[in-house]
Short mmCIF file of C-alpha atoms and ligand atoms in Angstrom, two decimals:
data_model
loop_
_atom_site.label_atom_id
_atom_site.label_comp_id
_atom_site.label_asym_id
_atom_site.label_seq_id
_atom_site.Cartn_x
_atom_site.Cartn_y
_atom_site.Cartn_z
CA MET A 1170 -24.13 28.26 4.90
CA ASN A 1171 -26.28 26.29 7.30
CA SER A 1172 -28.85 28.73 8.77
CA THR A 1173 -28.69 27.09 12.22
CA SER A 1174 -24.98 27.81 12.67
CA PRO A 1175 -24.19 31.17 14.27
CA PRO A 1176 -22.41 33.66 12.04
CA ASN A 1177 -18.72 33.38 12.77
CA ALA A 1178 -16.26 35.20 10.60
CA SER A 1179 -13.27 33.06 11.56
CA LYS A 1180 -14.98 29.71 10.95
CA PRO A 1181 -14.66 28.47 7.37
CA PRO A 1182 -17.91 27.48 5.61
CA ALA A 1183 -18.85 23.79 5.83
CA ARG A 1184 -17.82 22.00 2.64
CA LYS A 1185 -18.07 18.44 1.46
CA LEU A 1186 -14.98 16.58 0.30
CA HIS A 1187 -15.11 13.28 -1.59
CA ILE A 1188 -11.83 11.42 -2.15
CA VAL A 1189 -11.50 8.48 -4.55
CA THR A 1190 -8.34 6.45 -4.02
CA HIS A 1191 -6.77 4.12 -6.55
CA GLY A 1192 -3.46 2.25 -6.39
CA CYS A 1193 -1.32 1.25 -3.47
CA GLN A 1194 -1.44 1.71 0.30
CA MET A 1195 0.73 4.80 -0.01
CA ASN A 1196 -2.12 6.47 -1.88
CA VAL A 1197 -4.55 5.37 0.84
CA TYR A 1198 -2.27 6.99 3.41
CA ASP A 1199 -1.85 10.15 1.33
CA SER A 1200 -5.62 10.48 0.85
CA ALA A 1201 -6.10 10.42 4.61
CA ARG A 1202 -3.38 13.08 5.03
CA MET A 1203 -5.06 15.30 2.43
CA ALA A 1204 -8.38 15.00 4.27
CA ASP A 1205 -6.60 16.00 7.51
CA LEU A 1206 -4.97 18.94 5.76
CA LEU A 1207 -8.26 20.23 4.34
CA ALA A 1208 -10.29 19.74 7.55
CA PRO A 1209 -9.30 23.18 8.99
CA LEU A 1210 -10.62 24.76 5.77
CA GLY A 1211 -14.06 23.36 6.56
CA TYR A 1212 -13.92 20.24 4.36
CA THR A 1213 -15.62 17.16 5.81
CA PRO A 1214 -15.21 13.80 4.05
CA VAL A 1215 -18.38 12.39 2.43
CA ASP A 1216 -18.96 9.00 0.82
CA SER A 1217 -20.43 10.19 -2.47
CA PRO A 1218 -19.34 12.71 -5.09
CA VAL A 1219 -22.99 13.79 -5.50
CA GLY A 1220 -23.28 17.28 -4.03
CA ALA A 1221 -19.60 17.41 -3.02
CA ASP A 1222 -17.85 20.80 -3.11
CA MET A 1223 -14.56 19.14 -3.92
CA VAL A 1224 -13.63 15.76 -5.38
CA ILE A 1225 -10.07 14.49 -5.25
CA MET A 1226 -9.13 11.57 -7.52
CA ASN A 1227 -5.95 10.10 -6.09
CA THR A 1228 -4.66 8.07 -9.00
CA CYS A 1229 -2.33 5.19 -9.90
CA HIS A 1230 -0.18 4.95 -13.02
CA ILE A 1231 1.32 1.52 -12.50
CA ARG A 1232 -0.52 -0.24 -15.35
CA GLU A 1233 -2.45 1.01 -18.33
CA ARG A 1234 -5.77 -0.14 -16.95
CA ALA A 1235 -5.24 1.89 -13.77
CA GLU A 1236 -4.75 4.97 -15.90
CA GLU A 1237 -7.81 4.36 -18.08
CA LYS A 1238 -9.95 4.14 -14.93
CA VAL A 1239 -9.02 7.74 -14.19
CA PHE A 1240 -10.33 9.09 -17.46
CA SER A 1241 -13.61 7.17 -17.32
CA ALA A 1242 -14.19 8.36 -13.73
CA LEU A 1243 -13.39 11.94 -14.74
CA GLY A 1244 -16.02 11.71 -17.49
CA ARG A 1245 -18.65 10.88 -14.84
CA LEU A 1246 -17.48 13.74 -12.61
CA ARG A 1247 -17.79 16.15 -15.50
CA VAL A 1248 -21.54 15.43 -15.71
CA MET A 1249 -21.92 16.04 -11.95
CA LYS A 1250 -19.96 19.26 -12.15
CA GLU A 1251 -22.22 20.49 -14.95
CA GLN A 1252 -25.31 19.56 -12.95
CA ALA A 1253 -23.88 21.62 -10.06
CA ASN A 1254 -23.38 24.58 -12.40
CA GLY A 1255 -19.65 24.27 -12.06
CA ALA A 1256 -19.68 24.45 -8.24
CA MET A 1257 -17.41 21.44 -7.77
CA VAL A 1258 -13.64 21.61 -7.54
CA ILE A 1259 -12.12 18.57 -9.24
CA ALA A 1260 -8.54 17.71 -8.30
CA VAL A 1261 -6.45 14.92 -9.76
CA THR A 1262 -3.60 13.82 -7.49
CA GLY A 1263 -1.30 10.81 -7.33
CA CYS A 1264 0.89 9.17 -9.91
CA VAL A 1265 -1.17 9.89 -13.05
CA ALA A 1266 -1.19 13.56 -12.02
CA GLN A 1267 2.59 13.49 -11.74
CA ALA A 1268 3.17 11.68 -15.01
CA GLU A 1269 0.48 13.17 -17.25
CA ALA A 1270 -0.53 16.60 -15.96
CA GLU A 1271 -0.76 18.20 -19.40
CA ILE A 1272 -2.59 15.24 -20.94
CA ILE A 1273 -5.16 15.34 -18.11
CA LEU A 1274 -5.92 19.00 -18.72
CA LYS A 1275 -6.11 18.42 -22.44
CA ARG A 1276 -8.47 15.45 -22.18
CA ALA A 1277 -10.40 16.84 -19.19
CA PRO A 1278 -10.16 20.65 -19.18
CA TYR A 1279 -12.87 20.85 -16.49
CA VAL A 1280 -10.28 19.55 -13.95
CA ASP A 1281 -9.29 22.42 -11.63
CA LEU A 1282 -6.17 21.06 -9.97
CA VAL A 1283 -3.47 18.57 -10.91
CA VAL A 1284 -1.16 17.90 -7.97
CA GLY A 1285 1.73 15.44 -7.84
CA PRO A 1286 2.47 13.29 -4.75
CA GLN A 1287 5.26 15.53 -3.49
CA ALA A 1288 3.18 18.72 -3.44
CA TYR A 1289 0.17 17.77 -1.29
CA HIS A 1290 1.19 20.08 1.52
CA ARG A 1291 0.56 22.97 -0.88
CA LEU A 1292 -3.07 21.96 -1.55
CA PRO A 1293 -4.71 24.82 0.43
CA GLU A 1294 -2.78 27.48 -1.50
CA LEU A 1295 -3.39 25.67 -4.80
CA ILE A 1296 -7.14 25.55 -4.17
CA ALA A 1297 -7.09 29.28 -3.37
CA LYS A 1298 -5.13 29.95 -6.54
CA ALA A 1299 -7.59 27.97 -8.69
CA HIS A 1300 -10.49 29.94 -7.18
CA ARG A 1301 -8.69 33.27 -7.61
CA THR A 1302 -7.57 32.78 -11.18
CA ARG A 1303 -10.54 30.62 -12.31
CA ASN A 1304 -7.95 28.62 -14.17
CA SER A 1305 -6.68 25.08 -13.84
CA VAL A 1306 -3.54 24.84 -11.70
CA ILE A 1307 -0.76 22.26 -12.03
CA ASP A 1308 1.83 21.48 -9.34
CA THR A 1309 4.04 18.53 -10.14
CA ASP A 1310 7.25 19.89 -8.61
CA PHE A 1311 9.50 17.83 -6.43
CA PRO A 1312 9.97 20.57 -3.84
CA ALA A 1313 13.16 20.61 -1.81
CA GLU A 1314 11.16 20.54 1.41
CA GLN A 1315 9.87 17.11 2.45
CA LYS A 1316 6.10 17.06 2.22
CA PHE A 1317 5.86 15.10 5.46
CA ASP A 1318 7.43 18.00 7.34
CA PHE A 1319 4.47 20.10 6.30
CA LEU A 1320 1.57 17.67 6.23
CA PRO A 1321 -0.26 17.18 9.51
CA ASP A 1322 0.45 13.81 11.11
CA ALA A 1323 -2.37 11.30 10.91
CA ALA A 1324 -5.07 13.28 12.71
CA ALA A 1325 -8.19 11.19 12.24
CA PRO A 1326 -7.87 7.83 14.02
CA GLN A 1327 -7.29 4.98 11.57
CA GLY A 1328 -8.60 2.23 13.82
CA VAL A 1329 -6.96 -0.85 15.31
CA ILE A 1330 -4.76 -1.30 12.24
CA ALA A 1331 -2.97 1.80 10.98
CA ASN A 1332 -0.75 2.51 7.99
CA LEU A 1333 2.27 4.75 8.42
CA THR A 1334 4.38 5.88 5.47
CA ILE A 1335 8.06 5.98 6.44
CA GLN A 1336 9.76 6.06 3.05
CA GLU A 1337 8.84 7.32 -0.39
CA GLY A 1338 10.19 7.18 -3.90
CA CYS A 1339 12.56 4.75 -5.52
CA ASP A 1340 16.04 4.85 -7.02
CA LYS A 1341 15.98 1.34 -8.47
CA PHE A 1342 14.60 2.00 -11.95
CA CYS A 1343 13.27 -1.44 -12.80
CA SER A 1344 12.78 -1.56 -16.56
CA PHE A 1345 8.98 -1.74 -16.36
CA CYS A 1346 8.15 0.63 -13.55
CA VAL A 1347 6.88 4.22 -13.38
CA VAL A 1348 7.38 4.70 -9.64
CA PRO A 1349 10.85 6.34 -9.80
CA TYR A 1350 9.36 8.90 -12.20
CA THR A 1351 6.07 9.50 -10.38
CA ARG A 1352 7.30 9.43 -6.79
CA GLY A 1353 10.82 10.70 -7.30
CA ALA A 1354 14.02 9.79 -5.50
CA GLU A 1355 14.05 7.58 -2.46
CA SER A 1356 13.72 9.48 0.81
CA SER A 1357 13.18 8.31 4.36
CA ARG A 1358 11.42 10.18 7.15
CA PRO A 1359 13.44 10.84 10.30
CA ALA A 1360 12.97 8.12 12.93
CA ALA A 1361 11.78 10.63 15.54
CA ALA A 1362 8.91 11.75 13.29
CA VAL A 1363 7.90 8.14 12.62
CA LEU A 1364 8.03 7.26 16.32
CA ALA A 1365 5.99 10.32 17.28
CA GLU A 1366 3.34 9.49 14.71
CA ALA A 1367 3.27 5.84 15.82
CA ARG A 1368 2.81 6.90 19.46
CA ARG A 1369 -0.10 9.13 18.47
CA MET A 1370 -1.68 6.25 16.52
CA VAL A 1371 -1.38 3.97 19.54
CA ALA A 1372 -2.88 6.66 21.79
CA GLN A 1373 -5.82 6.75 19.35
CA GLY A 1374 -6.35 3.00 19.66
CA SER A 1375 -4.15 1.49 16.96
CA ARG A 1376 -2.57 -1.83 17.96
CA GLU A 1377 -0.99 -2.90 14.67
CA ILE A 1378 1.04 -0.59 12.46
CA VAL A 1379 1.95 -1.33 8.87
CA LEU A 1380 5.01 0.65 7.79
CA LEU A 1381 4.72 1.70 4.17
CA GLY A 1382 7.17 2.59 1.45
CA GLN A 1383 7.79 1.72 -2.19
CA ASN A 1384 11.06 0.29 -0.96
CA VAL A 1385 10.38 0.15 2.71
CA ASN A 1386 13.31 -2.12 3.57
CA ALA A 1387 15.72 0.43 2.07
CA TYR A 1388 14.66 2.76 4.92
CA HIS A 1389 17.59 4.80 6.21
CA GLY A 1390 16.01 7.70 8.10
CA GLU A 1391 17.99 9.91 10.43
CA GLY A 1392 17.94 8.53 13.96
CA PRO A 1393 17.73 10.67 17.12
CA ASP A 1394 21.48 10.05 17.51
CA GLY A 1395 22.18 11.62 14.10
CA ALA A 1396 23.17 8.30 12.51
CA ALA A 1397 21.03 6.69 9.80
CA TRP A 1398 18.68 4.09 11.22
CA SER A 1399 17.94 0.90 9.33
CA LEU A 1400 14.44 -0.53 9.13
CA ALA A 1401 15.41 -3.20 11.67
CA ARG A 1402 16.59 -0.49 14.10
CA LEU A 1403 13.37 1.47 13.61
CA LEU A 1404 11.28 -1.67 14.14
CA ARG A 1405 13.14 -2.25 17.42
CA ALA A 1406 12.26 1.23 18.67
CA LEU A 1407 8.63 0.87 17.53
CA ALA A 1408 8.28 -2.48 19.31
CA GLU A 1409 9.05 -0.70 22.60
CA ILE A 1410 5.95 1.51 22.37
CA PRO A 1411 3.53 0.20 25.03
CA GLY A 1412 0.24 -0.93 23.48
CA LEU A 1413 1.71 -1.45 20.02
CA PHE A 1414 1.34 -5.20 19.60
CA ARG A 1415 2.06 -5.88 15.97
CA LEU A 1416 4.31 -4.55 13.22
CA ARG A 1417 4.45 -5.21 9.50
CA TYR A 1418 6.22 -3.48 6.64
CA THR A 1419 5.57 -3.36 2.92
CA THR A 1420 6.80 -3.31 0.11
CA SER A 1421 10.27 -4.78 0.25
CA HIS A 1422 12.89 -5.38 -2.40
CA PRO A 1423 14.92 -8.62 -2.22
CA SER A 1424 18.21 -6.70 -2.58
CA ASP A 1425 17.50 -4.79 0.63
CA MET A 1426 16.70 -7.84 2.81
CA THR A 1427 19.75 -7.40 5.05
CA ASP A 1428 20.99 -9.95 7.59
CA GLU A 1429 19.89 -7.53 10.32
CA LEU A 1430 16.34 -7.36 8.95
CA ILE A 1431 16.13 -11.12 8.53
CA ALA A 1432 17.31 -11.54 12.14
CA ALA A 1433 14.62 -9.07 13.27
CA HIS A 1434 12.01 -11.67 12.31
CA ARG A 1435 13.54 -13.87 15.02
CA ASP A 1436 14.37 -11.22 17.61
CA ASN A 1437 11.56 -8.67 17.41
CA PRO A 1438 8.47 -10.17 19.04
CA ALA A 1439 6.12 -7.61 17.49
CA LEU A 1440 7.16 -8.40 13.93
CA MET A 1441 4.67 -10.67 12.17
CA PRO A 1442 5.91 -13.89 10.52
CA PHE A 1443 4.66 -12.64 7.20
CA LEU A 1444 6.52 -10.92 4.40
CA HIS A 1445 5.50 -9.39 1.08
CA LEU A 1446 8.57 -9.81 -1.08
CA PRO A 1447 7.97 -9.18 -4.77
CA VAL A 1448 10.20 -11.31 -7.00
CA GLN A 1449 8.51 -10.55 -10.37
CA SER A 1450 10.11 -13.49 -12.24
CA GLY A 1451 11.92 -16.77 -11.62
CA SER A 1452 14.19 -16.41 -14.65
CA ASP A 1453 17.62 -14.84 -14.12
CA LYS A 1454 17.62 -13.63 -17.71
CA ILE A 1455 14.34 -11.77 -17.22
CA LEU A 1456 15.37 -10.50 -13.77
CA ALA A 1457 18.46 -9.00 -15.43
CA ALA A 1458 16.33 -7.52 -18.24
CA MET A 1459 14.08 -6.07 -15.54
CA ASN A 1460 17.11 -4.49 -13.85
CA ARG A 1461 16.05 -6.13 -10.59
CA LYS A 1462 19.67 -6.50 -9.40
CA HIS A 1463 19.12 -9.92 -7.84
CA LYS A 1464 18.86 -13.50 -9.04
CA ALA A 1465 16.15 -16.08 -8.44
CA ASP A 1466 18.48 -17.92 -6.05
CA ASP A 1467 18.91 -14.78 -3.93
CA PHE A 1468 15.16 -14.83 -3.41
CA ARG A 1469 15.26 -18.56 -2.62
CA ARG A 1470 18.01 -17.98 -0.06
CA ILE A 1471 16.10 -15.18 1.71
CA VAL A 1472 12.99 -17.35 1.93
CA ALA A 1473 14.99 -20.33 3.20
CA ARG A 1474 16.79 -18.27 5.86
CA LEU A 1475 13.58 -16.71 7.11
CA ARG A 1476 11.87 -20.11 7.26
CA ASP A 1477 14.87 -21.44 9.11
CA ILE A 1478 14.69 -18.82 11.86
CA ARG A 1479 10.86 -18.64 11.90
CA PRO A 1480 9.33 -21.90 10.70
CA ASP A 1481 5.86 -20.34 10.73
CA MET A 1482 6.92 -17.61 8.29
CA ALA A 1483 4.64 -17.11 5.25
CA PHE A 1484 5.30 -15.20 2.06
CA THR A 1485 3.45 -13.17 -0.52
CA SER A 1486 4.83 -11.77 -3.73
CA ASP A 1487 4.20 -9.95 -7.01
CA PHE A 1488 4.79 -11.32 -10.51
CA ILE A 1489 4.94 -9.70 -13.91
CA ILE A 1490 4.20 -12.06 -16.79
CA GLY A 1491 5.27 -11.34 -20.36
CA HIS A 1492 8.02 -8.79 -19.81
CA PRO A 1493 9.78 -8.20 -23.17
CA GLY A 1494 12.09 -11.14 -23.90
CA GLU A 1495 10.20 -13.68 -21.76
CA THR A 1496 10.25 -17.10 -23.46
CA ASP A 1497 8.27 -20.18 -22.48
CA ALA A 1498 11.37 -21.45 -20.69
CA ASP A 1499 11.64 -18.19 -18.71
CA PHE A 1500 8.00 -18.47 -17.76
CA GLN A 1501 8.51 -22.09 -16.68
CA ALA A 1502 11.37 -20.89 -14.46
CA THR A 1503 8.85 -18.59 -12.77
CA MET A 1504 6.42 -21.49 -12.35
CA ALA A 1505 9.18 -23.61 -10.84
CA LEU A 1506 10.04 -20.89 -8.32
CA VAL A 1507 6.36 -20.54 -7.39
CA ARG A 1508 5.89 -24.29 -6.92
CA GLU A 1509 8.98 -24.47 -4.74
CA THR A 1510 8.25 -21.44 -2.59
CA ARG A 1511 4.57 -22.10 -1.72
CA PHE A 1512 3.08 -18.65 -1.29
CA ALA A 1513 0.29 -17.70 1.09
CA LEU A 1514 -0.93 -15.29 -1.58
CA ALA A 1515 0.49 -13.49 -4.57
CA TYR A 1516 -0.46 -10.76 -7.00
CA SER A 1517 0.26 -11.30 -10.67
CA PHE A 1518 -0.12 -9.08 -13.68
CA THR A 1519 0.60 -9.20 -17.38
CA TYR A 1520 3.33 -6.75 -18.32
CA SER A 1521 1.88 -3.36 -19.24
CA PRO A 1522 4.18 -1.05 -21.23
CA ARG A 1523 4.38 2.29 -19.46
CA PRO A 1524 5.33 5.46 -21.31
CA GLY A 1525 8.86 6.63 -20.61
CA THR A 1526 10.10 3.35 -19.08
CA PRO A 1527 12.92 1.40 -20.77
CA ALA A 1528 11.01 -1.86 -21.42
CA ALA A 1529 8.17 -0.06 -23.20
CA GLY A 1530 10.39 0.49 -26.24
CA LEU A 1531 11.34 -3.21 -26.65
CA PRO A 1532 9.57 -5.77 -28.88
CA GLN A 1533 6.45 -6.86 -27.00
CA ILE A 1534 5.07 -10.33 -26.22
CA PRO A 1535 1.64 -10.89 -27.85
CA ALA A 1536 -1.33 -10.40 -25.52
CA GLU A 1537 -2.61 -13.99 -26.04
CA VAL A 1538 0.74 -15.43 -24.94
CA LYS A 1539 0.86 -13.18 -21.86
CA ASN A 1540 -2.73 -14.01 -20.94
CA ALA A 1541 -2.26 -17.76 -21.33
CA ARG A 1542 0.83 -17.70 -19.10
CA LEU A 1543 -0.92 -15.54 -16.51
CA PHE A 1544 -3.84 -17.98 -16.47
CA GLU A 1545 -1.48 -20.88 -15.74
CA LEU A 1546 0.33 -18.94 -13.00
CA GLN A 1547 -2.86 -17.74 -11.35
CA ALA A 1548 -4.31 -21.26 -11.24
CA GLU A 1549 -1.21 -22.39 -9.33
CA LEU A 1550 -1.28 -19.35 -7.02
CA ARG A 1551 -4.98 -19.89 -6.28
CA ARG A 1552 -4.23 -23.50 -5.40
CA GLN A 1553 -1.43 -22.39 -3.07
CA GLN A 1554 -3.62 -19.75 -1.42
CA ASP A 1555 -6.39 -22.31 -0.80
CA GLU A 1556 -3.83 -24.76 0.53
CA PHE A 1557 -2.37 -22.11 2.84
CA ASN A 1558 -5.77 -21.11 4.19
CA ALA A 1559 -6.84 -24.75 4.58
CA GLY A 1560 -3.59 -25.37 6.46
CA THR A 1561 -4.70 -22.94 9.17
CA VAL A 1562 -7.84 -24.98 9.97
CA GLY A 1563 -7.46 -26.56 13.40
CA LEU A 1564 -4.70 -24.16 14.43
CA ILE A 1565 -4.89 -22.16 17.62
CA THR A 1566 -3.64 -18.75 16.65
CA PRO A 1567 -3.60 -15.21 18.06
CA VAL A 1568 -6.16 -12.91 16.45
CA LEU A 1569 -6.18 -9.12 16.81
CA PHE A 1570 -9.80 -7.92 16.91
CA THR A 1571 -10.34 -4.90 14.71
CA GLY A 1572 -14.08 -4.18 14.88
CA ARG A 1573 -17.57 -5.57 14.52
CA GLY A 1574 -18.07 -8.45 12.11
CA ARG A 1575 -20.73 -8.84 9.43
CA HIS A 1576 -23.15 -10.76 11.64
CA PRO A 1577 -24.53 -9.76 15.05
CA GLY A 1578 -22.31 -10.98 17.88
CA GLN A 1579 -19.37 -11.41 15.54
CA LEU A 1580 -16.06 -9.56 15.56
CA ALA A 1581 -13.69 -9.08 12.65
CA GLY A 1582 -10.02 -9.67 13.25
CA ARG A 1583 -6.66 -10.33 11.63
CA SER A 1584 -4.49 -13.38 11.87
CA LEU A 1585 -0.69 -13.34 12.04
CA TYR A 1586 -0.82 -13.60 8.26
CA ALA A 1587 -3.19 -10.64 7.82
CA GLN A 1588 -6.05 -12.96 6.91
CA PRO A 1589 -9.45 -11.51 7.79
CA VAL A 1590 -10.93 -13.63 10.60
CA ALA A 1591 -14.56 -13.77 11.74
CA VAL A 1592 -15.18 -14.89 15.34
CA ASP A 1593 -18.16 -14.75 17.71
CA ALA A 1594 -16.75 -12.58 20.48
CA PRO A 1595 -17.77 -9.69 22.76
CA VAL A 1596 -17.22 -6.17 21.43
CA GLN A 1597 -15.01 -5.34 24.43
CA LEU A 1598 -12.28 -7.38 22.78
CA VAL A 1599 -11.82 -4.89 19.93
CA GLY A 1600 -8.19 -3.78 20.05
CA GLU A 1601 -7.08 -6.90 21.90
CA ILE A 1602 -5.43 -10.15 20.93
CA ARG A 1603 -6.95 -13.50 21.86
CA GLN A 1604 -6.28 -17.09 20.97
CA VAL A 1605 -8.73 -18.41 18.39
CA LYS A 1606 -9.20 -21.91 17.04
CA VAL A 1607 -9.62 -21.80 13.28
CA THR A 1608 -12.63 -23.86 12.24
CA ARG A 1609 -13.07 -23.04 8.55
CA ALA A 1610 -11.16 -21.49 5.66
CA ASN A 1611 -12.98 -19.53 2.97
CA PRO A 1612 -11.21 -18.37 -0.20
CA ASN A 1613 -10.29 -14.98 1.29
CA SER A 1614 -10.96 -15.27 5.01
CA ILE A 1615 -11.06 -17.68 7.92
CA ILE A 1616 -13.65 -18.46 10.61
CA GLY A 1617 -12.73 -19.35 14.17
CA THR A 1618 -13.98 -19.79 17.71
CA LEU A 1619 -12.74 -17.85 20.69
CA LEU A 1620 -10.97 -20.02 23.23
CA SER A 1621 -12.73 -19.21 26.48
CA HIS A 1622 -9.74 -19.95 28.69
CA ALA A 1623 -7.57 -17.47 26.78
CA THR A 1624 -8.59 -14.38 28.69
CA LYS A 1625 -5.07 -13.15 29.29
CA GLU A 1626 -3.69 -10.87 26.63
CA THR A 1627 -1.40 -12.70 24.26
CA ILE A 1628 0.94 -10.39 22.49
CA ALA A 1629 1.83 -11.12 18.89
CA ALA A 1630 2.86 -14.74 18.53
N1 SAH B 1764 8.32 -1.46 -5.05
C1 SAH B 1764 7.72 -2.69 -5.32
C2 SAH B 1764 6.65 -2.66 -6.37
C3 SAH B 1764 5.74 -1.52 -6.52
S1 SAH B 1764 4.62 -1.64 -7.88
C4 SAH B 1764 8.80 -3.66 -5.79
O1 SAH B 1764 9.89 -3.30 -6.05
O2 SAH B 1764 8.51 -4.80 -5.93
C5 SAH B 1764 3.60 -3.01 -7.43
C6 SAH B 1764 3.65 -4.14 -8.42
O3 SAH B 1764 3.07 -3.75 -9.65
C7 SAH B 1764 5.03 -4.60 -8.79
O4 SAH B 1764 5.59 -5.44 -7.84
C8 SAH B 1764 4.82 -5.26 -10.12
O5 SAH B 1764 4.55 -6.63 -9.96
C9 SAH B 1764 3.61 -4.55 -10.69
N2 SAH B 1764 3.98 -3.69 -11.80
C10 SAH B 1764 4.76 -2.59 -11.79
N3 SAH B 1764 4.91 -2.09 -13.04
C11 SAH B 1764 4.21 -2.90 -13.86
C12 SAH B 1764 3.99 -2.93 -15.26
N4 SAH B 1764 4.53 -2.03 -16.07
N5 SAH B 1764 3.19 -3.90 -15.77
C13 SAH B 1764 2.64 -4.84 -14.96
N6 SAH B 1764 2.82 -4.86 -13.63
C14 SAH B 1764 3.59 -3.91 -13.07
FE1 SF4 B 1765 9.30 0.06 -9.21
FE2 SF4 B 1765 11.45 -1.45 -9.08
FE3 SF4 B 1765 11.28 0.72 -7.58
FE4 SF4 B 1765 9.75 -1.38 -7.04
S1 SF4 B 1765 11.99 -1.30 -6.94
S2 SF4 B 1765 9.11 0.74 -7.10
S3 SF4 B 1765 9.30 -2.17 -9.06
S4 SF4 B 1765 11.41 0.67 -9.79
FE1 F3S B 1766 0.29 3.29 -8.28
FE2 F3S B 1766 1.79 5.32 -7.67
FE3 F3S B 1766 1.29 3.46 -5.87
S1 F3S B 1766 1.77 4.28 -9.60
S2 F3S B 1766 1.08 1.66 -7.12
S3 F3S B 1766 -0.17 4.81 -6.77
S4 F3S B 1766 3.17 4.58 -6.14
#
């Protein structure tokens, strides 16, 4: 204990907590909740594992490479733990923890805790148990209680842009995907809990909230009136919170893009004209093999309808290349869909067989074929991203300032399309929206100048 601090029996000793987060935004959100949960036990977040009392590796199982990262990182932590004479608690959380608890302890027996995503609220008791028994502890239950009822709401301010998980798990069972196994069945948080957390975020300075869920547009949380609320209904209530300027949601499934949600992009002024809508493939045969439950034309129709009601709408997506059964013709159907749609940005991956998922047992496409197709797709996507960014040059567009920029006198901000924007502007504008003229587009960001006459707050669009 620090010798300058007065002895105080009720105050827990100061401890250092280092959290490494892999995977999706839901893991980022969960890591922050775990830090909040451990704060009353004396744990303060630190940037380095060196000298930390506890290290949490919050892991992702979505592709093989994500999983391999976990084991190489654990190898490095082992050395640090040895150098600290064992005085470092190592916890593995997240989707690898859920899927491979036993394997983790076999390959890395120096790990103290393996905790699945639905059991984070039990972390304090699990840490105590590991200390007490001096044994590794596993908790990969899907407890009946909802973890969000027990986790503290976002306590530490997240900044001008905040993530808020409203839905977890997935019942869709796409052929390639581990999420239904690692995150369990779909469940939505009650609307009142989401609204209360959003209000707290806004009181702490957040101006844009990104609603998160593996299938966020399947949200059907209980409303204050007892009826299930749709995502569109929830977005309506959120848009009424004073000081909350912008709303986004991710990740959506094409089958859950209801008419009501599409209309919300016209009627809800806080909703950004930007949608991440993973389509995975442009071939109906592969979409069926993937168990995606929609056709390529369904995706086309959703995009067309949204562009019709909001001409400035932009889209991003995810693609899997080389799913079992994918022929050259199937791949060309994907390329055709991409060329037609014109994405602002998209993420693409070669298919990675995941243990326990249906497609993993099918005959596989050779790696060279998958890689060559991915190369072709990514070249097209890169071209579209550059074209999209270049298309913003000359535009006058509202930018939400999020903090200081890289250079003195500069602020960082976000465009309607979540592009990072750098603008020379006074620091007082952090948390506010101003009109900016875009002067240059870089590969992953844009540069603009503040329009001096635009001193009045411009909300959203
Ligand atoms: N719920 C979202 C996706 C979550 S996973 C949806 O339904 O679209 C994020 C992305 O990872 C997926 O969209 C998919 O493109 C990719 N992915 C998932 N499993 C994969 C696998 N086995 N191999 C390669 N990419 C995968
Ligand atoms: Fe995975 Fe499909 Fe569920 Fe998305 S919808 S999380 S890809 S199973
Ligand atoms: Fe990865 Fe789990 Fe998210 S597998 S993508 S961390 S839900």
